[in-house]
Amino acid sequence: MNTFTTRALSVCTGLVLGLSISTSAWSAKTLEQVMKDRGLTEKNILAAAKTYTPTGGRDEFIVFSSGGQSGQVIVYGVPSMRILKYIGVFTPEPWQGYGFDDESKAVLAQGRINGKDIYYGDTHHPAITETDGKTDGHYLFINDKANPRIAVIDLHDFETKQIVVSPYFKNAHGGAYVTPNSEYVMDPAQYAAPFADEFVPLEEFNEKYRGGLTYWKFNKEKGRIDESQSFTFEMPPYSQDLADAGKGPSYGWGFNNSFCSERYVGGTERGRPPFEAGCSSKDTDFMHVTNWKKAAELVKAGKVKKSKGHYLIDMKQAVKEGLLYLIPEPKSPHGVDVTPDGKYITVSGKLDSHTWVYSWDKIQKAIKSKKFEGKDPYGIPIIALNDALHKSVNVGLGPLHTQYDSKKCVAYTSIYVDSMITKWDYCQGKVLDQLPIHYNVGHLMTMQGDTMDPKGKYLVALNKLSIDRFNPVGPLHPQNHQLIDISGEKMELLYDMPLPLGEPHYAVSIAADKLKPGVRYKSGWNSRTDSRSPYKTRAGREKTERTCDAKGKCTVHVYGTTIRSHITPEIIEVTEGDTVSLHFTNLERAQDEVHGFAMYGQNVQLSIEPGKTASSTFVADKAGVYPYYCTEFCSALHLEMQGYLLVQPKGYKAKAVGLKAGTTYTEADYKKQVETNIATQEVIDQVVAFITSHNYKDFPTVVALVEDATDQLGFAKGAKQKSEAAAAKKDWNNAMLWANQWWQYQVKTADLGLRAKTYLEENKAKKIK
Ligand code: K7E
Ligand code: CUA
């Protein structure tokens, strides 16, 4: 057996042995024994069978959950409840290099408030783009409540591409909700504040503080929000809350609720009762009904004025043009949800036990016949409750949010105070089933349950408290997402998933097969702007350029590359005080061959996915030695993927001695290495013969591996030539080192080849010759 296979086998057997020792005792047990040992019931086993996903298995649905105070998005699968990714959105996230590379810093900078960097977000409501009211899986939006912002995430690479800031609001809870063709993203304000960025005393609350609702225009082709075509409705200083867009018969309209329509301003310091008393004294608040389609036409016709660069529809204009109406809704509501057919709108009052079902048909009739019960203090017409209500259903104490089933008329409402899910019929107005939840459920989510195309099957309860559900980890508990089977008459609880990252308010789901994310970028890609990076670097074209301005300020641009297993350049020399701008292009084409780039003491951490170009700029303000390395275990010689930034003191002169390695090599060393390489080549040839004698082209995974292996073998050839050239000059040191490099590429080739061979064997590839 030659050196290579011996080494490769020793690695493999180690893995296999470890596994077999630990599983042999387990696998000998029968199912009954395991159930007895772990105290599992038959119901538990059934739940496990419904959620367990064997190794290599995939989920039917993908969930995008808000990451709450983490300012991120959490991605997981249903029914396995396995977490797949955290997406950095409003908060720097080092694994993805988000907020560390120049490209993503530019995205975060779009979210500055009054010029100040904001390093976190309070994400609440994600929304997937829709086409004809159905989730299409192209983009995801999420809002930041604390700082009134909306982010755009591209689902082709799961990266945040854009952040927009409201020019008027001082926070915004109710975004993001999309209109049926993602024409607009709805984003209502929450706590009223002056639209101007100036001090206004609370005594002038009624006159100068305002609420509102923004319709952000989304450009589907560009995949970006177009701020210049977005418009905002000025609204009374009620605390506008969640929103939803009309669909089907209610297409063109939007709905959002509000609380504290009492317009109470608090002030326990001034001897007044607290907010919670003053904001819940009336029996009803107001649902706001807006006509976005007509508003968009007015914008297009140039009939809406711009203020702070955005179109602003003031209340006077909205009333005059028939764009804004109010309808009483149950006390302190939380959630407004349009039914999949667009005929009804459900609203729950947190302090009521009823969910109210409004009829779009009735609302429309009242608007058309101008039948109003009066006006609010700002002159907005109010439609009487009786002229809008279809049913009011007693669903339980503290109802919050509603989602829909694939079955007609079936809805699910989260019941906060009673800690349960109520399944009910919104056409007939009757309760069908109730299931206890642990504990205090906030939002709930059925599969695609907020679209015109709900899939039923599963429901996830997003609970506010987890108390005793998991192993204790200190006073700050994980959140709990509970998976529920809703395929039958009765709801069945299947699984508890702890989420250790912020309060995940809301989540949206999509059938997994609708998502088509890529595995690599076009070569030299700036993933944040979706265009070729000006710093794209090809193999062999790496360079370092230093330019100085008239004042003697110098900038060093490093155009580098990464590929298994080296960073080019390996030595970077700059002078103290230089601005250093590193640009690395990952030359890999292979799936999952990401290289990281971290450097001592400079806050540099890049994640360079195949094809990506990522940059980092900093001032080398202190002379010293700064090692850098790759942070992804990308290959056997990953640890050797390293280099040095040498920051030389001003006026430094190198003493004329060459670089010296600790070891020198002889002709015998060189010959021994060449022998190994020849033996390794035989293994490669055998593997190649196996692959090419099978129908490997029918397996895209194998085709990609073969492509990568071919690349590596090409590099091996280059190193071999250098080795032979050095040997011809009897430069045994370099001959041996290049021969070793040649072997490194062979090892990578063989590794890929063996992976391809195993894949073909496991997937029963056919012999073709
Ligand atoms: Cu927590 Cu939608 Cu912000 Cu309800 S929200 S629970
Ligand atoms: Cu590249 Cu480790």
mmCIF file of N, CA, C and O in Angstrom, residues 526-602:
data_model
loop_
_atom_site.group_PDB
_atom_site.id
_atom_site.type_symbol
_atom_site.label_atom_id
_atom_site.label_comp_id
_atom_site.label_asym_id
_atom_site.label_seq_id
_atom_site.Cartn_x
_atom_site.Cartn_y
_atom_site.Cartn_z
ATOM 1 N N ASN A 526 -19.266 41.012 -5.620
ATOM 2 C CA ASN A 526 -19.672 41.743 -4.424
ATOM 3 C C ASN A 526 -21.110 41.317 -4.141
ATOM 4 O O ASN A 526 -22.033 41.721 -4.843
ATOM 5 N N SER A 527 -21.288 40.477 -3.133
ATOM 6 C CA SER A 527 -22.608 39.887 -2.900
ATOM 7 C C SER A 527 -23.613 40.893 -2.378
ATOM 8 O O SER A 527 -24.809 40.679 -2.457
ATOM 9 N N ARG A 528 -23.148 41.977 -1.827
ATOM 10 C CA ARG A 528 -24.082 42.947 -1.233
ATOM 11 C C ARG A 528 -24.677 43.880 -2.270
ATOM 12 O O ARG A 528 -25.808 44.332 -2.117
ATOM 13 N N THR A 529 -23.888 44.185 -3.313
ATOM 14 C CA THR A 529 -24.449 45.035 -4.370
ATOM 15 C C THR A 529 -24.900 44.192 -5.559
ATOM 16 O O THR A 529 -25.493 44.700 -6.491
ATOM 17 N N ASP A 530 -24.618 42.892 -5.511
ATOM 18 C CA ASP A 530 -24.941 41.992 -6.614
ATOM 19 C C ASP A 530 -24.327 42.459 -7.924
ATOM 20 O O ASP A 530 -24.998 42.594 -8.947
ATOM 21 N N SER A 531 -23.033 42.744 -7.867
ATOM 22 C CA SER A 531 -22.333 43.136 -9.097
ATOM 23 C C SER A 531 -20.874 42.705 -8.964
ATOM 24 O O SER A 531 -20.408 42.385 -7.872
ATOM 25 N N ARG A 532 -20.181 42.715 -10.085
ATOM 26 C CA ARG A 532 -18.769 42.335 -10.109
ATOM 27 C C ARG A 532 -18.003 43.312 -9.218
ATOM 28 O O ARG A 532 -18.167 44.519 -9.334
ATOM 29 N N SER A 533 -17.167 42.794 -8.349
ATOM 30 C CA SER A 533 -16.390 43.679 -7.478
ATOM 31 C C SER A 533 -15.258 44.314 -8.270
ATOM 32 O O SER A 533 -14.599 43.647 -9.066
ATOM 33 N N PRO A 534 -14.998 45.614 -8.065
ATOM 34 C CA PRO A 534 -13.841 46.221 -8.727
ATOM 35 C C PRO A 534 -12.530 45.608 -8.231
ATOM 36 O O PRO A 534 -11.481 45.824 -8.830
ATOM 37 N N TYR A 535 -12.585 44.831 -7.172
ATOM 38 C CA TYR A 535 -11.375 44.232 -6.594
ATOM 39 C C TYR A 535 -11.224 42.752 -6.937
ATOM 40 O O TYR A 535 -10.408 42.052 -6.363
ATOM 41 N N LYS A 536 -12.062 42.297 -7.857
ATOM 42 C CA LYS A 536 -11.965 40.907 -8.308
ATOM 43 C C LYS A 536 -10.524 40.581 -8.706
ATOM 44 O O LYS A 536 -9.883 41.356 -9.414
ATOM 45 N N THR A 537 -10.026 39.461 -8.245
ATOM 46 C CA THR A 537 -8.647 39.071 -8.573
ATOM 47 C C THR A 537 -8.621 37.648 -9.099
ATOM 48 O O THR A 537 -9.286 36.775 -8.554
ATOM 49 N N ARG A 538 -7.894 37.441 -10.182
ATOM 50 C CA ARG A 538 -7.751 36.111 -10.760
ATOM 51 C C ARG A 538 -6.501 35.423 -10.218
ATOM 52 O O ARG A 538 -5.571 36.094 -9.766
ATOM 53 N N ALA A 539 -6.489 34.101 -10.344
ATOM 54 C CA ALA A 539 -5.318 33.336 -9.928
ATOM 55 C C ALA A 539 -4.105 33.818 -10.712
ATOM 56 O O ALA A 539 -4.181 34.022 -11.927
ATOM 57 N N GLY A 540 -3.004 34.048 -10.048
ATOM 58 C CA GLY A 540 -1.783 34.476 -10.718
ATOM 59 C C GLY A 540 -1.697 35.976 -10.953
ATOM 60 O O GLY A 540 -0.671 36.492 -11.378
ATOM 61 N N ARG A 541 -2.793 36.689 -10.681
ATOM 62 C CA ARG A 541 -2.772 38.151 -10.878
ATOM 63 C C ARG A 541 -2.776 38.909 -9.553
ATOM 64 O O ARG A 541 -3.114 40.081 -9.518
ATOM 65 N N GLU A 542 -2.458 38.206 -8.482
ATOM 66 C CA GLU A 542 -2.456 38.860 -7.183
ATOM 67 C C GLU A 542 -1.403 39.959 -7.174
ATOM 68 O O GLU A 542 -0.333 39.807 -7.777
ATOM 69 N N LYS A 543 -1.715 41.079 -6.493
ATOM 70 C CA LYS A 543 -0.729 42.165 -6.446
ATOM 71 C C LYS A 543 -0.999 43.075 -5.259
ATOM 72 O O LYS A 543 -2.092 43.047 -4.678
ATOM 73 N N THR A 544 0.006 43.840 -4.907
ATOM 74 C CA THR A 544 -0.117 44.821 -3.834
ATOM 75 C C THR A 544 0.292 46.172 -4.393
ATOM 76 O O THR A 544 1.357 46.290 -5.000
ATOM 77 N N GLU A 545 -0.571 47.181 -4.213
ATOM 78 C CA GLU A 545 -0.274 48.515 -4.756
ATOM 79 C C GLU A 545 -0.285 49.536 -3.637
ATOM 80 O O GLU A 545 -1.228 49.586 -2.859
ATOM 81 N N ARG A 546 0.753 50.363 -3.595
ATOM 82 C CA ARG A 546 0.810 51.408 -2.563
ATOM 83 C C ARG A 546 0.836 52.759 -3.256
ATOM 84 O O ARG A 546 1.683 53.009 -4.117
ATOM 85 N N THR A 547 -0.128 53.599 -2.915
ATOM 86 C CA THR A 547 -0.155 54.944 -3.499
ATOM 87 C C THR A 547 -0.206 55.973 -2.384
ATOM 88 O O THR A 547 -0.815 55.728 -1.345
ATOM 89 N N CYS A 548 0.477 57.104 -2.621
ATOM 90 C CA CYS A 548 0.505 58.142 -1.593
ATOM 91 C C CYS A 548 0.001 59.456 -2.179
ATOM 92 O O CYS A 548 0.250 59.757 -3.351
ATOM 93 N N ASP A 549 -0.740 60.212 -1.344
ATOM 94 C CA ASP A 549 -1.213 61.509 -1.839
ATOM 95 C C ASP A 549 -0.163 62.586 -1.549
ATOM 96 O O ASP A 549 0.898 62.302 -0.994
ATOM 97 N N ALA A 550 -0.496 63.831 -1.941
ATOM 98 C CA ALA A 550 0.454 64.940 -1.810
ATOM 99 C C ALA A 550 0.892 65.149 -0.367
ATOM 100 O O ALA A 550 2.010 65.589 -0.091
ATOM 101 N N LYS A 551 0.001 64.832 0.574
ATOM 102 C CA LYS A 551 0.341 65.050 1.986
ATOM 103 C C LYS A 551 1.120 63.876 2.581
ATOM 104 O O LYS A 551 1.379 63.853 3.781
ATOM 105 N N GLY A 552 1.411 62.877 1.727
ATOM 106 C CA GLY A 552 2.188 61.740 2.208
ATOM 107 C C GLY A 552 1.355 60.660 2.880
ATOM 108 O O GLY A 552 1.885 59.775 3.541
ATOM 109 N N LYS A 553 0.013 60.757 2.734
ATOM 110 C CA LYS A 553 -0.866 59.699 3.277
ATOM 111 C C LYS A 553 -0.914 58.563 2.275
ATOM 112 O O LYS A 553 -1.196 58.779 1.099
ATOM 113 N N CYS A 554 -0.575 57.369 2.742
ATOM 114 C CA CYS A 554 -0.476 56.263 1.797
ATOM 115 C C CYS A 554 -1.541 55.197 2.034
ATOM 116 O O CYS A 554 -1.941 54.950 3.173
ATOM 117 N N THR A 555 -1.981 54.606 0.929
ATOM 118 C CA THR A 555 -2.954 53.525 0.990
ATOM 119 C C THR A 555 -2.392 52.320 0.263
ATOM 120 O O THR A 555 -1.867 52.446 -0.842
ATOM 121 N N VAL A 556 -2.492 51.166 0.911
ATOM 122 C CA VAL A 556 -2.031 49.923 0.295
ATOM 123 C C VAL A 556 -3.246 49.074 -0.057
ATOM 124 O O VAL A 556 -4.031 48.716 0.828
ATOM 125 N N HIS A 557 -3.427 48.808 -1.335
ATOM 126 C CA HIS A 557 -4.485 47.888 -1.752
ATOM 127 C C HIS A 557 -3.870 46.528 -2.019
ATOM 128 O O HIS A 557 -2.928 46.412 -2.787
ATOM 129 N N VAL A 558 -4.421 45.504 -1.362
ATOM 130 C CA VAL A 558 -3.936 44.139 -1.583
ATOM 131 C C VAL A 558 -5.009 43.397 -2.363
ATOM 132 O O VAL A 558 -6.143 43.272 -1.898
ATOM 133 N N TYR A 559 -4.652 42.975 -3.576
ATOM 134 C CA TYR A 559 -5.574 42.192 -4.398
ATOM 135 C C TYR A 559 -5.169 40.735 -4.240
ATOM 136 O O TYR A 559 -4.225 40.283 -4.871
ATOM 137 N N GLY A 560 -5.877 40.018 -3.359
ATOM 138 C CA GLY A 560 -5.462 38.660 -3.028
ATOM 139 C C GLY A 560 -6.489 37.611 -3.405
ATOM 140 O O GLY A 560 -7.593 37.925 -3.860
ATOM 141 N N THR A 561 -6.080 36.343 -3.212
ATOM 142 C CA THR A 561 -6.970 35.218 -3.492
ATOM 143 C C THR A 561 -6.850 34.178 -2.377
ATOM 144 O O THR A 561 -5.858 34.145 -1.647
ATOM 145 N N THR A 562 -7.862 33.347 -2.295
ATOM 146 C CA THR A 562 -7.808 32.200 -1.386
ATOM 147 C C THR A 562 -8.220 30.956 -2.153
ATOM 148 O O THR A 562 -9.121 31.001 -2.989
ATOM 149 N N ILE A 563 -7.524 29.883 -1.894
ATOM 150 C CA ILE A 563 -7.873 28.580 -2.459
ATOM 151 C C ILE A 563 -7.175 27.535 -1.598
ATOM 152 O O ILE A 563 -6.120 27.817 -1.016
ATOM 153 N N ARG A 564 -7.751 26.316 -1.487
ATOM 154 C CA ARG A 564 -7.134 25.276 -0.664
ATOM 155 C C ARG A 564 -5.687 25.056 -1.071
ATOM 156 O O ARG A 564 -5.443 24.750 -2.222
ATOM 157 N N SER A 565 -4.713 25.186 -0.190
ATOM 158 C CA SER A 565 -4.829 25.688 1.167
ATOM 159 C C SER A 565 -3.839 26.843 1.332
ATOM 160 O O SER A 565 -2.924 26.771 2.121
ATOM 161 N N HIS A 566 -4.023 27.878 0.545
ATOM 162 C CA HIS A 566 -3.168 29.036 0.772
ATOM 163 C C HIS A 566 -3.842 30.359 0.445
ATOM 164 O O HIS A 566 -4.740 30.441 -0.371
ATOM 165 N N ILE A 567 -3.365 31.342 1.190
ATOM 166 C CA ILE A 567 -3.797 32.705 0.970
ATOM 167 C C ILE A 567 -2.698 33.369 0.161
ATOM 168 O O ILE A 567 -1.520 33.212 0.484
ATOM 169 N N THR A 568 -3.051 34.059 -0.897
ATOM 170 C CA THR A 568 -2.062 34.829 -1.640
ATOM 171 C C THR A 568 -2.456 36.301 -1.516
ATOM 172 O O THR A 568 -3.590 36.622 -1.813
ATOM 173 N N PRO A 569 -1.598 37.177 -1.039
ATOM 174 C CA PRO A 569 -0.200 36.958 -0.665
ATOM 175 C C PRO A 569 -0.055 36.366 0.737
ATOM 176 O O PRO A 569 -0.959 36.470 1.552
ATOM 177 N N GLU A 570 1.135 35.794 0.954
ATOM 178 C CA GLU A 570 1.449 35.222 2.257
ATOM 179 C C GLU A 570 2.225 36.196 3.131
ATOM 180 O O GLU A 570 2.318 36.011 4.330
ATOM 181 N N ILE A 571 2.821 37.210 2.483
ATOM 182 C CA ILE A 571 3.508 38.263 3.241
ATOM 183 C C ILE A 571 3.024 39.602 2.701
ATOM 184 O O ILE A 571 3.044 39.836 1.489
ATOM 185 N N ILE A 572 2.543 40.442 3.585
ATOM 186 C CA ILE A 572 2.121 41.790 3.194
ATOM 187 C C ILE A 572 2.975 42.767 3.999
ATOM 188 O O ILE A 572 3.039 42.672 5.225
ATOM 189 N N GLU A 573 3.652 43.678 3.279
ATOM 190 C CA GLU A 573 4.506 44.645 3.973
ATOM 191 C C GLU A 573 3.955 46.046 3.789
ATOM 192 O O GLU A 573 3.734 46.477 2.648
ATOM 193 N N VAL A 574 3.712 46.738 4.905
ATOM 194 C CA VAL A 574 3.239 48.113 4.840
ATOM 195 C C VAL A 574 4.035 48.940 5.836
ATOM 196 O O VAL A 574 4.803 48.403 6.627
ATOM 197 N N THR A 575 3.819 50.245 5.755
ATOM 198 C CA THR A 575 4.524 51.133 6.684
ATOM 199 C C THR A 575 3.514 51.668 7.694
ATOM 200 O O THR A 575 2.357 51.961 7.343
ATOM 201 N N GLU A 576 3.959 51.771 8.901
ATOM 202 C CA GLU A 576 3.161 52.320 9.997
ATOM 203 C C GLU A 576 2.406 53.576 9.536
ATOM 204 O O GLU A 576 3.012 54.463 8.938
ATOM 205 N N GLY A 577 1.100 53.624 9.788
ATOM 206 C CA GLY A 577 0.304 54.784 9.378
ATOM 207 C C GLY A 577 -0.411 54.587 8.052
ATOM 208 O O GLY A 577 -1.311 55.354 7.720
ATOM 209 N N ASP A 578 -0.026 53.568 7.298
ATOM 210 C CA ASP A 578 -0.697 53.305 6.013
ATOM 211 C C ASP A 578 -2.146 52.868 6.255
ATOM 212 O O ASP A 578 -2.442 52.182 7.226
ATOM 213 N N THR A 579 -3.002 53.241 5.313
ATOM 214 C CA THR A 579 -4.334 52.646 5.292
ATOM 215 C C THR A 579 -4.220 51.364 4.482
ATOM 216 O O THR A 579 -3.681 51.383 3.373
ATOM 217 N N VAL A 580 -4.674 50.258 5.072
ATOM 218 C CA VAL A 580 -4.565 48.969 4.385
ATOM 219 C C VAL A 580 -5.949 48.531 3.943
ATOM 220 O O VAL A 580 -6.886 48.527 4.736
ATOM 221 N N SER A 581 -6.066 48.215 2.667
ATOM 222 C CA SER A 581 -7.342 47.752 2.139
ATOM 223 C C SER A 581 -7.118 46.374 1.516
ATOM 224 O O SER A 581 -6.520 46.237 0.464
ATOM 225 N N LEU A 582 -7.598 45.356 2.240
ATOM 226 C CA LEU A 582 -7.411 43.982 1.770
ATOM 227 C C LEU A 582 -8.618 43.571 0.933
ATOM 228 O O LEU A 582 -9.753 43.865 1.295
ATOM 229 N N HIS A 583 -8.364 42.891 -0.176
ATOM 230 C CA HIS A 583 -9.459 42.375 -1.009
ATOM 231 C C HIS A 583 -9.116 40.934 -1.351
ATOM 232 O O HIS A 583 -8.090 40.684 -1.976
ATOM 233 N N PHE A 584 -9.968 40.024 -0.933
ATOM 234 C CA PHE A 584 -9.714 38.620 -1.237
ATOM 235 C C PHE A 584 -10.840 38.026 -2.065
ATOM 236 O O PHE A 584 -12.018 38.177 -1.739
ATOM 237 N N THR A 585 -10.452 37.367 -3.138
ATOM 238 C CA THR A 585 -11.412 36.649 -3.963
ATOM 239 C C THR A 585 -11.220 35.164 -3.704
ATOM 240 O O THR A 585 -10.093 34.661 -3.781
ATOM 241 N N ASN A 586 -12.301 34.475 -3.378
ATOM 242 C CA ASN A 586 -12.222 33.027 -3.195
ATOM 243 C C ASN A 586 -12.312 32.367 -4.565
ATOM 244 O O ASN A 586 -13.326 32.468 -5.253
ATOM 245 N N LEU A 587 -11.223 31.718 -4.971
ATOM 246 C CA LEU A 587 -11.162 31.115 -6.315
ATOM 247 C C LEU A 587 -11.913 29.793 -6.407
ATOM 248 O O LEU A 587 -12.056 29.232 -7.490
ATOM 249 N N GLU A 588 -12.368 29.269 -5.280
ATOM 250 C CA GLU A 588 -13.030 27.967 -5.283
ATOM 251 C C GLU A 588 -14.326 28.017 -6.090
ATOM 252 O O GLU A 588 -15.017 29.024 -6.119
ATOM 253 N N ARG A 589 -14.622 26.856 -6.694
ATOM 254 C CA ARG A 589 -15.938 26.714 -7.313
ATOM 255 C C ARG A 589 -16.744 25.643 -6.596
ATOM 256 O O ARG A 589 -17.936 25.474 -6.808
ATOM 257 N N ALA A 590 -16.053 24.885 -5.731
ATOM 258 C CA ALA A 590 -16.685 23.742 -5.073
ATOM 259 C C ALA A 590 -17.665 24.193 -4.000
ATOM 260 O O ALA A 590 -17.423 25.163 -3.285
ATOM 261 N N GLN A 591 -18.768 23.460 -3.897
ATOM 262 C CA GLN A 591 -19.790 23.721 -2.899
ATOM 263 C C GLN A 591 -19.198 23.656 -1.492
ATOM 264 O O GLN A 591 -18.462 22.730 -1.168
ATOM 265 N N ASP A 592 -19.515 24.659 -0.689
ATOM 266 C CA ASP A 592 -19.154 24.691 0.733
ATOM 267 C C ASP A 592 -17.668 24.932 0.992
ATOM 268 O O ASP A 592 -17.233 24.830 2.134
ATOM 269 N N GLU A 593 -16.870 25.231 -0.029
ATOM 270 C CA GLU A 593 -15.454 25.523 0.224
ATOM 271 C C GLU A 593 -15.280 27.014 0.504
ATOM 272 O O GLU A 593 -14.838 27.789 -0.339
ATOM 273 N N VAL A 594 -15.672 27.371 1.721
ATOM 274 C CA VAL A 594 -15.575 28.761 2.172
ATOM 275 C C VAL A 594 -14.229 28.933 2.853
ATOM 276 O O VAL A 594 -13.755 28.032 3.537
ATOM 277 N N HIS A 595 -13.596 30.078 2.645
ATOM 278 C CA HIS A 595 -12.412 30.416 3.420
ATOM 279 C C HIS A 595 -12.720 31.636 4.260
ATOM 280 O O HIS A 595 -13.446 32.523 3.833
ATOM 281 N N GLY A 596 -12.188 31.626 5.457
ATOM 282 C CA GLY A 596 -12.322 32.793 6.321
ATOM 283 C C GLY A 596 -11.012 33.554 6.306
ATOM 284 O O GLY A 596 -9.998 33.065 5.787
ATOM 285 N N PHE A 597 -11.014 34.760 6.837
ATOM 286 C CA PHE A 597 -9.764 35.516 6.931
ATOM 287 C C PHE A 597 -9.817 36.352 8.209
ATOM 288 O O PHE A 597 -10.591 37.291 8.307
ATOM 289 N N ALA A 598 -8.995 35.958 9.175
ATOM 290 C CA ALA A 598 -8.966 36.680 10.442
ATOM 291 C C ALA A 598 -7.555 37.171 10.696
ATOM 292 O O ALA A 598 -6.589 36.506 10.328
ATOM 293 N N MET A 599 -7.453 38.350 11.313
ATOM 294 C CA MET A 599 -6.134 38.920 11.592
ATOM 295 C C MET A 599 -6.067 39.426 13.021
ATOM 296 O O MET A 599 -7.046 39.951 13.545
ATOM 297 N N TYR A 600 -4.926 39.267 13.602
ATOM 298 C CA TYR A 600 -4.681 39.722 14.969
ATOM 299 C C TYR A 600 -4.908 41.231 15.124
ATOM 300 O O TYR A 600 -4.390 42.023 14.339
ATOM 301 N N GLY A 601 -5.702 41.581 16.126
ATOM 302 C CA GLY A 601 -5.769 42.963 16.600
ATOM 303 C C GLY A 601 -6.319 44.011 15.662
ATOM 304 O O GLY A 601 -6.094 45.198 15.891
ATOM 305 N N GLN A 602 -6.989 43.613 14.572
ATOM 306 C CA GLN A 602 -7.477 44.632 13.637
ATOM 307 C C GLN A 602 -8.979 44.544 13.377
ATOM 308 O O GLN A 602 -9.490 45.226 12.495
#
